[in-house]
């Protein structure tokens, strides 16, 4: 049984003439690291809102089809039940952070679930440590930079010890080093703790390096569902819909790497690829 199964799912915002999601089909297994990418307005955020209960609990609309999590419909679960299973990081950290201090922000979810104070303290410490911001514990949230807010939002989601982490462009305010660090943390959580990761991201370099599978969305539909090397070998298609191809993959394509199997996705792979060409 898939951990998450989306079947023929469509969603319409109220008063919107066009559905934002059209006939979505996808399966996510326990321990998967799934990337979602696509141009602006493709429906990426809408899809994440269908996984964490924002839709239908806080955002109305009309839907068809099913989304099952651990075999039961997401739409039949309460927000409290969902919050134990699905940790969310939203696209806009400003809108996510509600507490005056970082420690309170991380305590909010576990307190609502009624965990004892000692357990909550431990979870907060562990989550801050994992994301690499233990020094921010006592900071007022208004004093945080955009990137720090994004890390606090990720730590707050982790403090719930969820089965699945759903992140909507969690590195948009981070520089390249900060972005890499977040992906390394997510990779660690995924590989060491078996947390399933679903991440919306425009930075395809990182998706190529870390995701097991990529879903490419365009105009509300999943147009590609494949492993990164398969996705990025479909250069024309991606250019047409406006999805960036990792630079190293594009360069290798220009240098005559026609066999998609050997196209490099990371700088390390690119190094080997170019070395092989120079030896010829
Ligand atoms: N609350 C809403 N009411 C009506 N339409 C909405 C609402 N939120 C989003 N939409 C529309 O639904 C479509 C999908 O939007 P969504 O935010 O899911 O796209 P996205 O892929 O996340 O885009 P971006 O990359 O810009 O974040 C867009 O056409 C958008 O205008
Ligand atoms: Mg979005």
GROMACS .gro file of C-alpha atoms and ligand atoms in nm:
model
  312
    1UNK     CA    1   0.000   0.000   0.000
    2UNK     CA    2   0.129   0.345  -0.090
    3UNK     CA    3   0.168   0.590   0.197
    4UNK     CA    4  -0.008   0.851  -0.014
    5UNK     CA    5  -0.225   0.783  -0.316
    6UNK     CA    6  -0.382   1.052  -0.533
    7UNK     CA    7  -0.640   0.928  -0.782
    8UNK     CA    8  -0.807   1.132  -1.058
    9UNK     CA    9  -0.800   1.434  -0.832
   10UNK     CA   10  -0.925   1.771  -0.955
   11UNK     CA   11  -0.976   2.092  -0.760
   12UNK     CA   12  -1.159   2.417  -0.833
   13UNK     CA   13  -1.122   2.731  -0.624
   14UNK     CA   14  -1.462   2.897  -0.566
   15UNK     CA   15  -1.566   3.124  -0.852
   16UNK     CA   16  -1.268   3.020  -1.059
   17UNK     CA   17  -1.360   2.920  -1.416
   18UNK     CA   18  -1.058   2.689  -1.453
   19UNK     CA   19  -0.970   2.401  -1.222
   20UNK     CA   20  -0.634   2.461  -1.046
   21UNK     CA   21  -0.565   2.085  -1.044
   22UNK     CA   22  -0.679   1.849  -1.319
   23UNK     CA   23  -0.699   1.470  -1.293
   24UNK     CA   24  -0.391   1.431  -1.074
   25UNK     CA   25  -0.264   1.076  -1.027
   26UNK     CA   26   0.039   1.000  -0.812
   27UNK     CA   27   0.165   0.752  -0.554
   28UNK     CA   28   0.415   0.825  -0.283
   29UNK     CA   29   0.579   0.543  -0.089
   30UNK     CA   30   0.708   0.558   0.267
   31UNK     CA   31   1.060   0.701   0.266
   32UNK     CA   32   1.034   0.861  -0.079
   33UNK     CA   33   1.196   1.197  -0.152
   34UNK     CA   34   0.967   1.360  -0.408
   35UNK     CA   35   1.032   1.690  -0.584
   36UNK     CA   36   0.754   1.895  -0.738
   37UNK     CA   37   0.842   2.161  -0.991
   38UNK     CA   38   0.678   2.361  -1.268
   39UNK     CA   39   0.613   2.719  -1.377
   40UNK     CA   40   0.430   2.978  -1.171
   41UNK     CA   41   0.056   2.914  -1.145
   42UNK     CA   42   0.099   2.544  -1.230
   43UNK     CA   43  -0.082   2.435  -0.913
   44UNK     CA   44   0.214   2.332  -0.697
   45UNK     CA   45   0.103   2.518  -0.383
   46UNK     CA   46  -0.256   2.408  -0.436
   47UNK     CA   47  -0.142   2.046  -0.446
   48UNK     CA   48   0.054   2.083  -0.120
   49UNK     CA   49  -0.253   2.241   0.044
   50UNK     CA   50  -0.451   1.929  -0.049
   51UNK     CA   51  -0.196   1.714   0.138
   52UNK     CA   52  -0.190   1.904   0.468
   53UNK     CA   53  -0.562   1.972   0.509
   54UNK     CA   54  -0.556   2.347   0.432
   55UNK     CA   55  -0.790   2.237   0.154
   56UNK     CA   56  -1.072   2.169   0.251
   57UNK     CA   57  -1.049   2.279   0.618
   58UNK     CA   58  -0.939   2.640   0.564
   59UNK     CA   59  -0.980   2.692   0.192
   60UNK     CA   60  -1.311   2.598   0.032
   61UNK     CA   61  -1.352   2.469  -0.321
   62UNK     CA   62  -1.492   2.186  -0.528
   63UNK     CA   63  -1.300   1.863  -0.564
   64UNK     CA   64  -1.333   1.532  -0.741
   65UNK     CA   65  -1.134   1.213  -0.702
   66UNK     CA   66  -0.953   1.087  -0.393
   67UNK     CA   67  -0.642   1.146  -0.186
   68UNK     CA   68  -0.567   0.864   0.056
   69UNK     CA   69  -0.309   0.880   0.332
   70UNK     CA   70  -0.227   0.548   0.499
   71UNK     CA   71  -0.534   0.401   0.330
   72UNK     CA   72  -0.792   0.658   0.447
   73UNK     CA   73  -0.918   0.973   0.278
   74UNK     CA   74  -0.738   1.292   0.378
   75UNK     CA   75  -1.067   1.477   0.355
   76UNK     CA   76  -1.222   1.264   0.631
   77UNK     CA   77  -0.942   1.343   0.876
   78UNK     CA   78  -0.947   1.627   1.127
   79UNK     CA   79  -0.676   1.892   1.124
   80UNK     CA   80  -0.544   1.750   1.454
   81UNK     CA   81  -0.510   1.401   1.304
   82UNK     CA   82  -0.344   1.540   0.992
   83UNK     CA   83  -0.099   1.752   1.190
   84UNK     CA   84   0.048   1.436   1.347
   85UNK     CA   85   0.107   1.286   1.005
   86UNK     CA   86   0.193   1.577   0.781
   87UNK     CA   87   0.434   1.856   0.872
   88UNK     CA   88   0.405   2.166   0.655
   89UNK     CA   89   0.632   2.447   0.556
   90UNK     CA   90   0.451   2.712   0.357
   91UNK     CA   91   0.573   2.924   0.071
   92UNK     CA   92   0.555   3.244   0.276
   93UNK     CA   93   0.733   3.212   0.614
   94UNK     CA   94   0.585   3.548   0.723
   95UNK     CA   95   0.238   3.397   0.709
   96UNK     CA   96   0.344   3.078   0.886
   97UNK     CA   97   0.516   3.217   1.196
   98UNK     CA   98   0.260   3.322   1.457
   99UNK     CA   99   0.451   3.331   1.786
  100UNK     CA  100   0.655   3.613   1.938
  101UNK     CA  101   0.954   3.391   2.015
  102UNK     CA  102   1.123   3.102   1.836
  103UNK     CA  103   1.084   2.858   2.126
  104UNK     CA  104   0.709   2.930   2.148
  105UNK     CA  105   0.675   2.883   1.775
  106UNK     CA  106   0.823   2.534   1.800
  107UNK     CA  107   0.624   2.449   2.113
  108UNK     CA  108   0.290   2.547   1.960
  109UNK     CA  109   0.219   2.226   1.768
  110UNK     CA  110   0.335   1.971   2.029
  111UNK     CA  111   0.152   2.166   2.305
  112UNK     CA  112  -0.170   2.147   2.106
  113UNK     CA  113  -0.128   1.771   2.085
  114UNK     CA  114  -0.090   1.758   2.463
  115UNK     CA  115   0.267   1.632   2.499
  116UNK     CA  116   0.431   1.669   2.844
  117UNK     CA  117   0.663   1.974   2.888
  118UNK     CA  118   0.984   1.769   2.912
  119UNK     CA  119   0.905   1.594   2.584
  120UNK     CA  120   0.827   1.929   2.420
  121UNK     CA  121   1.158   2.079   2.540
  122UNK     CA  122   1.347   1.783   2.397
  123UNK     CA  123   1.167   1.803   2.064
  124UNK     CA  124   1.242   2.175   2.037
  125UNK     CA  125   1.611   2.123   2.111
  126UNK     CA  126   1.639   1.834   1.865
  127UNK     CA  127   1.457   2.018   1.587
  128UNK     CA  128   1.667   2.335   1.623
  129UNK     CA  129   1.984   2.127   1.629
  130UNK     CA  130   1.883   1.935   1.315
  131UNK     CA  131   1.817   2.253   1.118
  132UNK     CA  132   2.138   2.408   1.252
  133UNK     CA  133   1.989   2.702   1.445
  134UNK     CA  134   2.017   2.618   1.818
  135UNK     CA  135   2.134   2.978   1.882
  136UNK     CA  136   1.799   3.118   1.765
  137UNK     CA  137   1.601   2.948   2.043
  138UNK     CA  138   1.538   3.261   2.252
  139UNK     CA  139   1.513   3.512   1.968
  140UNK     CA  140   1.202   3.724   1.906
  141UNK     CA  141   1.060   3.609   1.572
  142UNK     CA  142   1.031   3.968   1.442
  143UNK     CA  143   1.410   3.997   1.458
  144UNK     CA  144   1.471   3.703   1.221
  145UNK     CA  145   1.588   3.739   0.862
  146UNK     CA  146   1.386   3.574   0.583
  147UNK     CA  147   1.623   3.279   0.569
  148UNK     CA  148   1.617   3.236   0.947
  149UNK     CA  149   1.236   3.240   0.939
  150UNK     CA  150   1.238   2.964   0.681
  151UNK     CA  151   1.461   2.753   0.902
  152UNK     CA  152   1.242   2.819   1.205
  153UNK     CA  153   0.936   2.713   1.000
  154UNK     CA  154   1.112   2.389   0.905
  155UNK     CA  155   1.217   2.325   1.267
  156UNK     CA  156   0.857   2.387   1.382
  157UNK     CA  157   0.732   2.126   1.136
  158UNK     CA  158   1.000   1.882   1.255
  159UNK     CA  159   0.906   1.930   1.622
  160UNK     CA  160   0.583   1.746   1.538
  161UNK     CA  161   0.784   1.438   1.430
  162UNK     CA  162   0.563   1.394   1.123
  163UNK     CA  163   0.554   1.093   0.887
  164UNK     CA  164   0.564   1.325   0.588
  165UNK     CA  165   0.720   1.667   0.547
  166UNK     CA  166   0.554   1.882   0.282
  167UNK     CA  167   0.758   2.190   0.196
  168UNK     CA  168   0.656   2.464  -0.045
  169UNK     CA  169   0.966   2.644  -0.177
  170UNK     CA  170   1.136   2.642   0.164
  171UNK     CA  171   1.462   2.788   0.033
  172UNK     CA  172   1.328   3.088  -0.160
  173UNK     CA  173   1.487   3.333   0.087
  174UNK     CA  174   1.812   3.143   0.128
  175UNK     CA  175   2.145   3.193  -0.047
  176UNK     CA  176   2.313   2.897  -0.224
  177UNK     CA  177   2.495   2.785   0.093
  178UNK     CA  178   2.176   2.805   0.300
  179UNK     CA  179   1.984   2.618   0.030
  180UNK     CA  180   2.240   2.337   0.023
  181UNK     CA  181   2.227   2.312   0.400
  182UNK     CA  182   1.848   2.272   0.401
  183UNK     CA  183   1.866   2.002   0.134
  184UNK     CA  184   2.135   1.822   0.333
  185UNK     CA  185   1.913   1.834   0.642
  186UNK     CA  186   1.615   1.702   0.445
  187UNK     CA  187   1.831   1.427   0.298
  188UNK     CA  188   1.947   1.327   0.645
  189UNK     CA  189   1.591   1.321   0.781
  190UNK     CA  190   1.484   1.117   0.483
  191UNK     CA  191   1.768   0.864   0.484
  192UNK     CA  192   1.832   0.833   0.859
  193UNK     CA  193   1.484   0.879   1.005
  194UNK     CA  194   1.277   0.753   0.714
  195UNK     CA  195   1.070   1.071   0.693
  196UNK     CA  196   0.895   1.101   0.358
  197UNK     CA  197   0.978   1.433   0.192
  198UNK     CA  198   0.763   1.615  -0.062
  199UNK     CA  199   0.920   1.942  -0.168
  200UNK     CA  200   0.809   2.208  -0.416
  201UNK     CA  201   1.121   2.370  -0.555
  202UNK     CA  202   1.230   2.575  -0.856
  203UNK     CA  203   1.597   2.507  -0.792
  204UNK     CA  204   1.635   2.204  -1.013
  205UNK     CA  205   2.007   2.157  -0.931
  206UNK     CA  206   1.912   2.050  -0.581
  207UNK     CA  207   1.614   1.843  -0.695
  208UNK     CA  208   1.839   1.661  -0.939
  209UNK     CA  209   2.088   1.583  -0.664
  210UNK     CA  210   1.848   1.475  -0.390
  211UNK     CA  211   1.504   1.370  -0.520
  212UNK     CA  212   1.421   1.007  -0.599
  213UNK     CA  213   1.141   1.122  -0.825
  214UNK     CA  214   1.016   1.445  -0.977
  215UNK     CA  215   0.665   1.552  -1.061
  216UNK     CA  216   0.651   1.831  -1.319
  217UNK     CA  217   0.327   2.028  -1.306
  218UNK     CA  218   0.196   2.251  -1.580
  219UNK     CA  219  -0.147   2.415  -1.598
  220UNK     CA  220  -0.283   2.196  -1.321
  221UNK     CA  221  -0.166   1.865  -1.466
  222UNK     CA  222   0.124   1.633  -1.390
  223UNK     CA  223   0.302   1.630  -1.725
  224UNK     CA  224   0.605   1.426  -1.616
  225UNK     CA  225   0.645   1.180  -1.327
  226UNK     CA  226   0.988   1.018  -1.346
  227UNK     CA  227   1.337   0.996  -1.199
  228UNK     CA  228   1.546   1.316  -1.228
  229UNK     CA  229   1.776   1.183  -1.505
  230UNK     CA  230   1.471   1.089  -1.711
  231UNK     CA  231   1.304   1.423  -1.647
  232UNK     CA  232   1.606   1.636  -1.740
  233UNK     CA  233   1.672   1.446  -2.060
  234UNK     CA  234   1.340   1.586  -2.189
  235UNK     CA  235   1.503   1.920  -2.263
  236UNK     CA  236   1.267   2.063  -2.526
  237UNK     CA  237   0.956   1.984  -2.329
  238UNK     CA  238   1.096   2.145  -2.013
  239UNK     CA  239   1.209   2.456  -2.199
  240UNK     CA  240   0.864   2.493  -2.352
  241UNK     CA  241   0.690   2.498  -2.016
  242UNK     CA  242   0.966   2.700  -1.850
  243UNK     CA  243   1.137   2.455  -1.616
  244UNK     CA  244   1.508   2.518  -1.569
  245UNK     CA  245   1.744   2.234  -1.646
  246UNK     CA  246   2.049   2.201  -1.417
  247UNK     CA  247   2.334   2.393  -1.585
  248UNK     CA  248   2.568   2.097  -1.581
  249UNK     CA  249   2.305   1.878  -1.751
  250UNK     CA  250   2.243   2.143  -2.017
  251UNK     CA  251   2.613   2.187  -2.082
  252UNK     CA  252   2.658   1.812  -2.121
  253UNK     CA  253   2.368   1.804  -2.368
  254UNK     CA  254   2.539   2.078  -2.574
  255UNK     CA  255   2.865   1.885  -2.567
  256UNK     CA  256   2.687   1.598  -2.737
  257UNK     CA  257   2.564   1.384  -2.452
  258UNK     CA  258   2.273   1.232  -2.639
  259UNK     CA  259   2.239   0.919  -2.436
  260UNK     CA  260   2.018   1.044  -2.152
  261UNK     CA  261   2.142   0.765  -1.927
  262UNK     CA  262   2.485   0.923  -1.905
  263UNK     CA  263   2.375   1.287  -1.868
  264UNK     CA  264   2.523   1.431  -1.549
  265UNK     CA  265   2.289   1.580  -1.285
  266UNK     CA  266   2.545   1.706  -1.035
  267UNK     CA  267   2.876   1.889  -1.060
  268UNK     CA  268   3.059   1.571  -0.952
  269UNK     CA  269   2.895   1.373  -1.231
  270UNK     CA  270   2.966   1.661  -1.473
  271UNK     CA  271   3.334   1.645  -1.388
  272UNK     CA  272   3.347   1.275  -1.480
  273UNK     CA  273   3.145   1.338  -1.795
  274UNK     CA  274   3.377   1.612  -1.922
  275UNK     CA  275   3.688   1.417  -1.829
  276UNK     CA  276   3.561   1.130  -2.044
  277UNK     CA  277   3.497   1.364  -2.340
  278UNK     CA  278   3.845   1.519  -2.309
  279UNK     CA  279   4.008   1.173  -2.311
  280UNK     CA  280   3.842   1.080  -2.640
  281LIG     N1  281  -0.723   3.130  -0.320
  281LIG     C1  282  -0.733   3.121  -0.452
  281LIG     N2  283  -0.847   3.154  -0.517
  281LIG     C2  284  -0.859   3.145  -0.652
  281LIG     N3  285  -0.759   3.101  -0.732
  281LIG     C3  286  -0.643   3.067  -0.674
  281LIG     C4  287  -0.623   3.076  -0.533
  281LIG     N4  288  -0.497   3.036  -0.504
  281LIG     C5  289  -0.442   3.004  -0.623
  281LIG     N5  290  -0.528   3.023  -0.725
  281LIG     C6  291  -0.504   2.995  -0.869
  281LIG     O1  292  -0.479   2.857  -0.885
  281LIG     C7  293  -0.373   2.836  -0.981
  281LIG     C8  294  -0.259   2.758  -0.916
  281LIG     O2  295  -0.198   2.838  -0.817
  281LIG     P1  296  -0.082   2.786  -0.722
  281LIG     O3  297  -0.057   2.890  -0.623
  281LIG     O4  298  -0.116   2.651  -0.674
  281LIG     O5  299   0.039   2.778  -0.828
  281LIG     P2  300   0.195   2.753  -0.800
  281LIG     O6  301   0.238   2.648  -0.895
  281LIG     O7  302   0.217   2.728  -0.656
  281LIG     O8  303   0.259   2.892  -0.844
  281LIG     P3  304   0.391   2.969  -0.784
  281LIG     O9  305   0.510   2.905  -0.848
  281LIG    O10  306   0.372   3.109  -0.833
  281LIG    O11  307   0.390   2.959  -0.635
  281LIG     C9  308  -0.333   2.973  -1.030
  281LIG    O12  309  -0.402   2.998  -1.150
  281LIG    C10  310  -0.380   3.065  -0.920
  281LIG    O13  311  -0.414   3.193  -0.970
  282LIG    MG1  312   0.327   2.824  -0.510
   0.00000   0.00000   0.00000
